[in-house]
Amino acid sequence: MRLLLIGPPGAGKGTQATIISKKYGIPQIATGDMLREEVKNKTELGMKAKAYMDKGELVPDSLVISMLEKRLKEKDASKGFILDGFPRTVAQADALADKFKEMHIDKFLVIELKVDEENIIKRLSARRVCSSCGKIYNLLTEPPKKDNVCDDCNAPLYQRDDDKESTIRERFKVYNSKTAPLIDYYTKKGMLKTVSADGSIEEINKAIIAVIDKAFNG
Ligand code: AP5
């Protein structure tokens, strides 16, 4: 099963991709997480990517495409995967189409998570992430049991550098100009399903599962 999750910053792509990945036993491939890991490890790619990420801009296509292509060759991705945050430009979508051709993948589903921008500003300002396992929390809706500590591994939580209101608004602008055209791109190919992402995590998950089951089993 190959799934692509598209949606603006804070739509819940990471939250939903984690649940779906566990349910279907397929890896979650999140380019944002991969880039943050490169930044943390101060790799050459990480040093280049950081400046873009801190401003809320996209990392150049050439860097992200080669990182993703390498990841898709790993063994755990051979039977399926969920892409979270890729593609984000038409150039990335074209590169992915070429890659899928090379890998003989002709069936995949693109799920758009649609949300209201003002809800998201509040959501993202309250997001916290585990510094060890990456589990996503929200101080308003999904708080940890103990202040600032991960429920699963006891590591401290942190706030992402790009979760400041001004950077969030820039990320939205970038989404609308560079990524939103993919909605039309995949609609024309008959690959896109849209799910409203304004409800609870469970409600949204139910709607996504229904769309997946219909596409792959029904
Ligand atoms: P990335 O990490 O992909 O960030 P993003 O797309 O802006 O998305 P987010 O991770 O902010 O949000 P999300 O939709 O995953 O929401 P989440 O589940 O965490 O990318 C970061 C940067 O990396 C980019 O700006 C760019 O620079 C670079 N980059 C990455 N991929 C790239 C690419 N392909 N090309 C070029 N550059 C790239 O949820 C958010 C919060 O809301 C959480 O606190 C969560 O608990 C809460 N929440 C989730 N669902 C709900 C709900 N239903 N109700 C209430 N709260 C909820």
Coordinates of C-alpha atoms and ligand atoms in Angstrom, one line a residue:
M1 CA 0.0 0.0 0.0
R2 CA 1.4 3.4 -1.0
L3 CA -0.1 6.5 0.4
L4 CA 0.8 10.2 0.1
L5 CA -0.5 12.7 2.7
I6 CA -0.8 16.3 1.6
G7 CA -2.0 19.2 3.7
P8 CA -0.9 22.5 5.1
P9 CA 1.4 22.9 8.2
G10 CA -0.3 21.5 11.3
A11 CA -3.1 19.7 9.4
G12 CA -2.2 16.6 11.3
K13 CA -0.1 14.7 8.7
G14 CA 2.4 13.4 11.2
T15 CA -0.2 12.5 13.8
Q16 CA -2.3 10.6 11.2
A17 CA 0.7 9.0 9.4
T18 CA 1.9 7.5 12.7
I19 CA -1.5 5.9 13.4
I20 CA -1.8 4.6 9.8
S21 CA 1.7 3.3 9.7
K22 CA 1.1 1.2 12.8
K23 CA -2.3 0.0 11.6
Y24 CA -1.1 -1.2 8.2
G25 CA 2.5 -2.1 9.1
I26 CA 4.1 0.2 6.6
P27 CA 6.8 2.8 7.3
Q28 CA 6.0 6.5 7.7
I29 CA 8.4 8.5 5.6
A30 CA 8.3 12.1 6.7
T31 CA 10.7 14.4 4.9
G32 CA 10.4 17.1 7.6
D33 CA 11.5 14.5 10.3
M34 CA 14.3 13.3 8.0
L35 CA 15.5 16.9 7.5
R36 CA 15.4 17.7 11.2
E37 CA 17.5 14.6 11.9
E38 CA 20.1 15.9 9.3
V39 CA 20.1 19.3 11.0
K40 CA 20.5 17.7 14.5
N41 CA 23.4 15.6 13.2
K42 CA 25.0 18.7 11.5
T43 CA 25.4 16.8 8.2
E44 CA 26.2 18.7 5.0
L45 CA 22.5 18.4 3.9
G46 CA 21.4 19.5 7.4
M47 CA 23.5 22.6 7.3
K48 CA 22.1 23.5 3.9
A49 CA 18.5 22.7 4.9
K50 CA 18.4 24.6 8.2
A51 CA 18.4 28.1 6.7
Y52 CA 15.4 27.3 4.6
M53 CA 13.5 25.5 7.4
D54 CA 14.0 28.2 10.0
K55 CA 12.5 30.8 7.6
G56 CA 9.5 28.5 6.8
E57 CA 10.7 28.1 3.2
L58 CA 11.0 24.8 1.3
V59 CA 14.3 23.1 1.0
P60 CA 15.4 23.0 -2.6
D61 CA 13.9 20.2 -4.7
S62 CA 17.2 18.7 -5.7
L63 CA 18.2 18.1 -2.1
V64 CA 14.9 16.7 -0.9
I65 CA 14.3 14.5 -4.0
S66 CA 17.7 12.7 -3.7
M67 CA 17.2 12.2 0.0
L68 CA 13.7 10.7 -0.6
E69 CA 14.9 8.5 -3.5
K70 CA 17.6 7.0 -1.3
R71 CA 15.0 6.3 1.5
L72 CA 12.6 4.6 -0.9
K73 CA 15.3 2.1 -1.8
E74 CA 15.5 0.8 1.8
K75 CA 14.2 -2.6 2.4
D76 CA 11.3 -1.7 4.7
A77 CA 9.8 0.5 1.9
S78 CA 9.6 -2.4 -0.6
K79 CA 6.0 -3.5 0.3
G80 CA 4.5 -0.1 0.9
F81 CA 4.9 3.3 2.8
I82 CA 3.1 6.4 3.7
L83 CA 4.8 9.6 2.5
D84 CA 4.2 12.5 5.0
G85 CA 5.1 15.9 3.5
F86 CA 6.4 14.8 0.1
P87 CA 5.8 15.8 -2.6
R88 CA 5.5 19.5 -2.0
T89 CA 6.1 20.9 -5.4
V90 CA 5.1 19.9 -8.9
A91 CA 8.8 19.1 -9.6
Q92 CA 8.8 16.7 -6.6
A93 CA 5.6 15.1 -7.8
D94 CA 7.1 14.6 -11.3
A95 CA 10.3 13.1 -9.8
L96 CA 8.1 10.8 -7.7
A97 CA 6.1 9.7 -10.8
D98 CA 9.4 8.8 -12.5
K99 CA 10.6 6.9 -9.4
F100 CA 7.3 5.0 -9.2
K101 CA 7.6 4.0 -12.9
E102 CA 11.1 2.7 -12.2
M103 CA 9.8 0.7 -9.1
H104 CA 6.8 -0.6 -11.1
I105 CA 4.3 1.1 -8.8
D106 CA 1.1 2.0 -10.5
K107 CA -1.3 2.0 -7.6
F108 CA -1.2 4.7 -4.9
L109 CA -3.5 7.1 -3.2
V110 CA -3.1 10.7 -2.3
I111 CA -5.0 12.0 0.7
E112 CA -5.5 15.7 1.2
L113 CA -6.1 16.9 4.8
K114 CA -8.1 20.1 4.5
V115 CA -8.2 22.5 7.5
D116 CA -9.0 26.1 8.6
E117 CA -5.8 28.2 8.8
E118 CA -6.7 30.1 12.1
N119 CA -7.3 26.8 13.9
I120 CA -3.9 25.7 12.9
I121 CA -2.0 28.7 14.2
K122 CA -3.3 27.8 17.7
R123 CA -2.6 24.1 17.2
L124 CA 1.0 24.6 16.1
S125 CA 1.9 27.1 18.8
A126 CA 0.9 24.4 21.3
R127 CA 2.8 21.5 19.6
R128 CA 5.6 19.8 21.5
V129 CA 7.6 16.9 20.2
C130 CA 9.6 14.2 22.1
S131 CA 13.3 14.8 21.7
S132 CA 14.0 11.0 21.7
C133 CA 11.1 9.1 20.0
G134 CA 9.5 12.0 18.0
K135 CA 6.0 11.4 19.5
I136 CA 3.8 14.5 18.8
Y137 CA 1.9 16.2 21.7
N138 CA -0.3 19.2 21.9
L139 CA -0.5 21.3 25.1
L140 CA -4.2 22.1 24.4
T141 CA -5.5 18.8 23.0
E142 CA -2.9 16.0 23.6
P143 CA -0.9 17.0 26.6
P144 CA 1.8 14.6 28.1
K145 CA 0.9 13.1 31.5
K146 CA 3.9 14.8 33.2
D147 CA 4.8 18.3 32.2
N148 CA 7.3 18.5 29.3
V149 CA 8.2 14.8 29.5
C150 CA 7.3 12.0 27.0
D151 CA 4.8 9.5 28.2
D152 CA 6.5 6.7 26.3
C153 CA 10.2 7.3 26.9
N154 CA 10.5 9.9 29.6
A155 CA 12.7 12.1 27.4
P156 CA 12.2 15.9 27.4
L157 CA 9.8 17.5 24.9
Y158 CA 10.8 20.4 22.7
Q159 CA 9.1 23.1 20.6
R160 CA 10.1 23.2 16.9
D161 CA 12.1 26.2 15.8
D162 CA 9.5 26.8 13.0
D163 CA 6.5 26.8 15.3
K164 CA 6.5 30.6 15.9
E165 CA 3.5 32.5 14.7
S166 CA 5.3 34.5 12.0
T167 CA 7.1 31.4 10.6
I168 CA 3.8 29.4 10.7
R169 CA 2.2 32.1 8.6
E170 CA 5.1 32.0 6.1
R171 CA 4.8 28.2 5.9
F172 CA 1.1 28.7 5.0
K173 CA 2.0 31.1 2.3
V174 CA 4.5 28.7 0.9
Y175 CA 2.0 25.9 1.1
N176 CA -0.6 27.9 -0.8
S177 CA 1.8 28.9 -3.6
K178 CA 4.0 25.8 -4.0
T179 CA 2.1 22.8 -2.7
A180 CA -1.6 23.5 -3.2
P181 CA -1.2 23.2 -7.0
L182 CA -0.7 19.5 -6.4
I183 CA -4.3 19.1 -5.4
D184 CA -5.2 19.9 -9.0
Y185 CA -2.3 17.8 -10.3
Y186 CA -3.5 14.7 -8.5
T187 CA -7.2 15.4 -9.0
K188 CA -6.6 15.4 -12.8
K189 CA -4.9 12.0 -12.5
G190 CA -7.9 10.7 -10.5
M191 CA -5.6 9.8 -7.5
L192 CA -6.8 12.4 -4.9
K193 CA -9.3 12.0 -2.0
T194 CA -10.0 14.9 0.4
V195 CA -10.7 14.5 4.1
S196 CA -11.7 17.3 6.4
A197 CA -9.1 17.6 9.1
D198 CA -11.0 19.9 11.5
G199 CA -12.5 17.3 13.8
S200 CA -10.9 15.2 16.5
I201 CA -7.8 13.0 15.8
E202 CA -10.0 9.9 16.1
E203 CA -12.8 11.2 13.7
I204 CA -10.2 12.2 11.1
N205 CA -8.5 8.9 11.4
K206 CA -11.8 7.0 10.9
A207 CA -12.5 9.1 7.7
I208 CA -9.0 8.4 6.4
I209 CA -9.3 4.6 7.0
A210 CA -12.6 4.6 5.2
V211 CA -11.0 6.3 2.2
I212 CA -8.0 3.9 2.2
D213 CA -10.2 0.8 2.6
K214 CA -12.4 1.9 -0.3
A215 CA -9.5 2.6 -2.5
F216 CA -7.5 -0.6 -1.8
N217 CA -10.2 -3.1 -0.9
G218 CA -13.5 -2.0 -2.3
Ligands
AP5_1 P1 7.2 19.3 8.0 O1 7.9 18.7 9.3 O2 6.7 18.4 7.0 O3 6.2 20.4 8.5 P2 4.7 20.8 7.9 O4 4.3 20.3 6.6 O5 4.7 22.3 8.1 O6 3.8 20.0 8.8 P3 3.9 19.9 10.3 O7 4.8 18.8 10.7 O8 4.0 21.3 10.9 O9 2.4 19.5 10.7 P4 1.6 18.1 10.5 O10 0.6 18.3 9.4 O11 2.5 16.9 10.5 O12 0.8 18.2 11.9 P5 1.0 17.4 13.3 O13 0.5 16.0 13.1 O14 2.4 17.5 13.8 O15 8.3 20.3 7.3 C1 9.1 21.2 8.0 C2 10.0 21.9 7.1 O16 10.9 21.0 6.4 C3 9.3 22.6 5.9 O17 8.8 23.9 6.3 C4 10.4 22.7 4.8 O18 11.3 23.7 5.1 C5 11.1 21.3 5.1 N1 10.5 20.3 4.2 C6 9.9 19.1 4.6 N2 9.5 18.4 3.6 C7 9.9 19.0 2.5 C8 9.8 18.8 1.1 N3 9.2 17.7 0.6 N4 10.3 19.7 0.2 C9 11.0 20.8 0.7 N5 11.1 21.1 2.0 C10 10.6 20.2 2.9 O19 0.0 18.2 14.2 C11 0.2 19.5 14.6 C12 -0.2 19.7 16.0 O20 -1.7 19.6 16.1 C13 0.3 18.7 17.0 O21 0.5 19.3 18.3 C14 -0.9 17.6 17.1 O22 -0.9 17.0 18.4 C15 -2.1 18.5 16.9 N6 -3.2 17.9 16.2 C16 -3.1 17.0 15.2 N7 -4.3 16.6 14.8 C17 -5.2 17.3 15.6 C18 -6.6 17.4 15.7 N8 -7.4 16.7 14.9 N9 -7.2 18.2 16.7 C19 -6.4 18.9 17.5 N10 -5.1 18.8 17.5 C20 -4.5 18.1 16.5

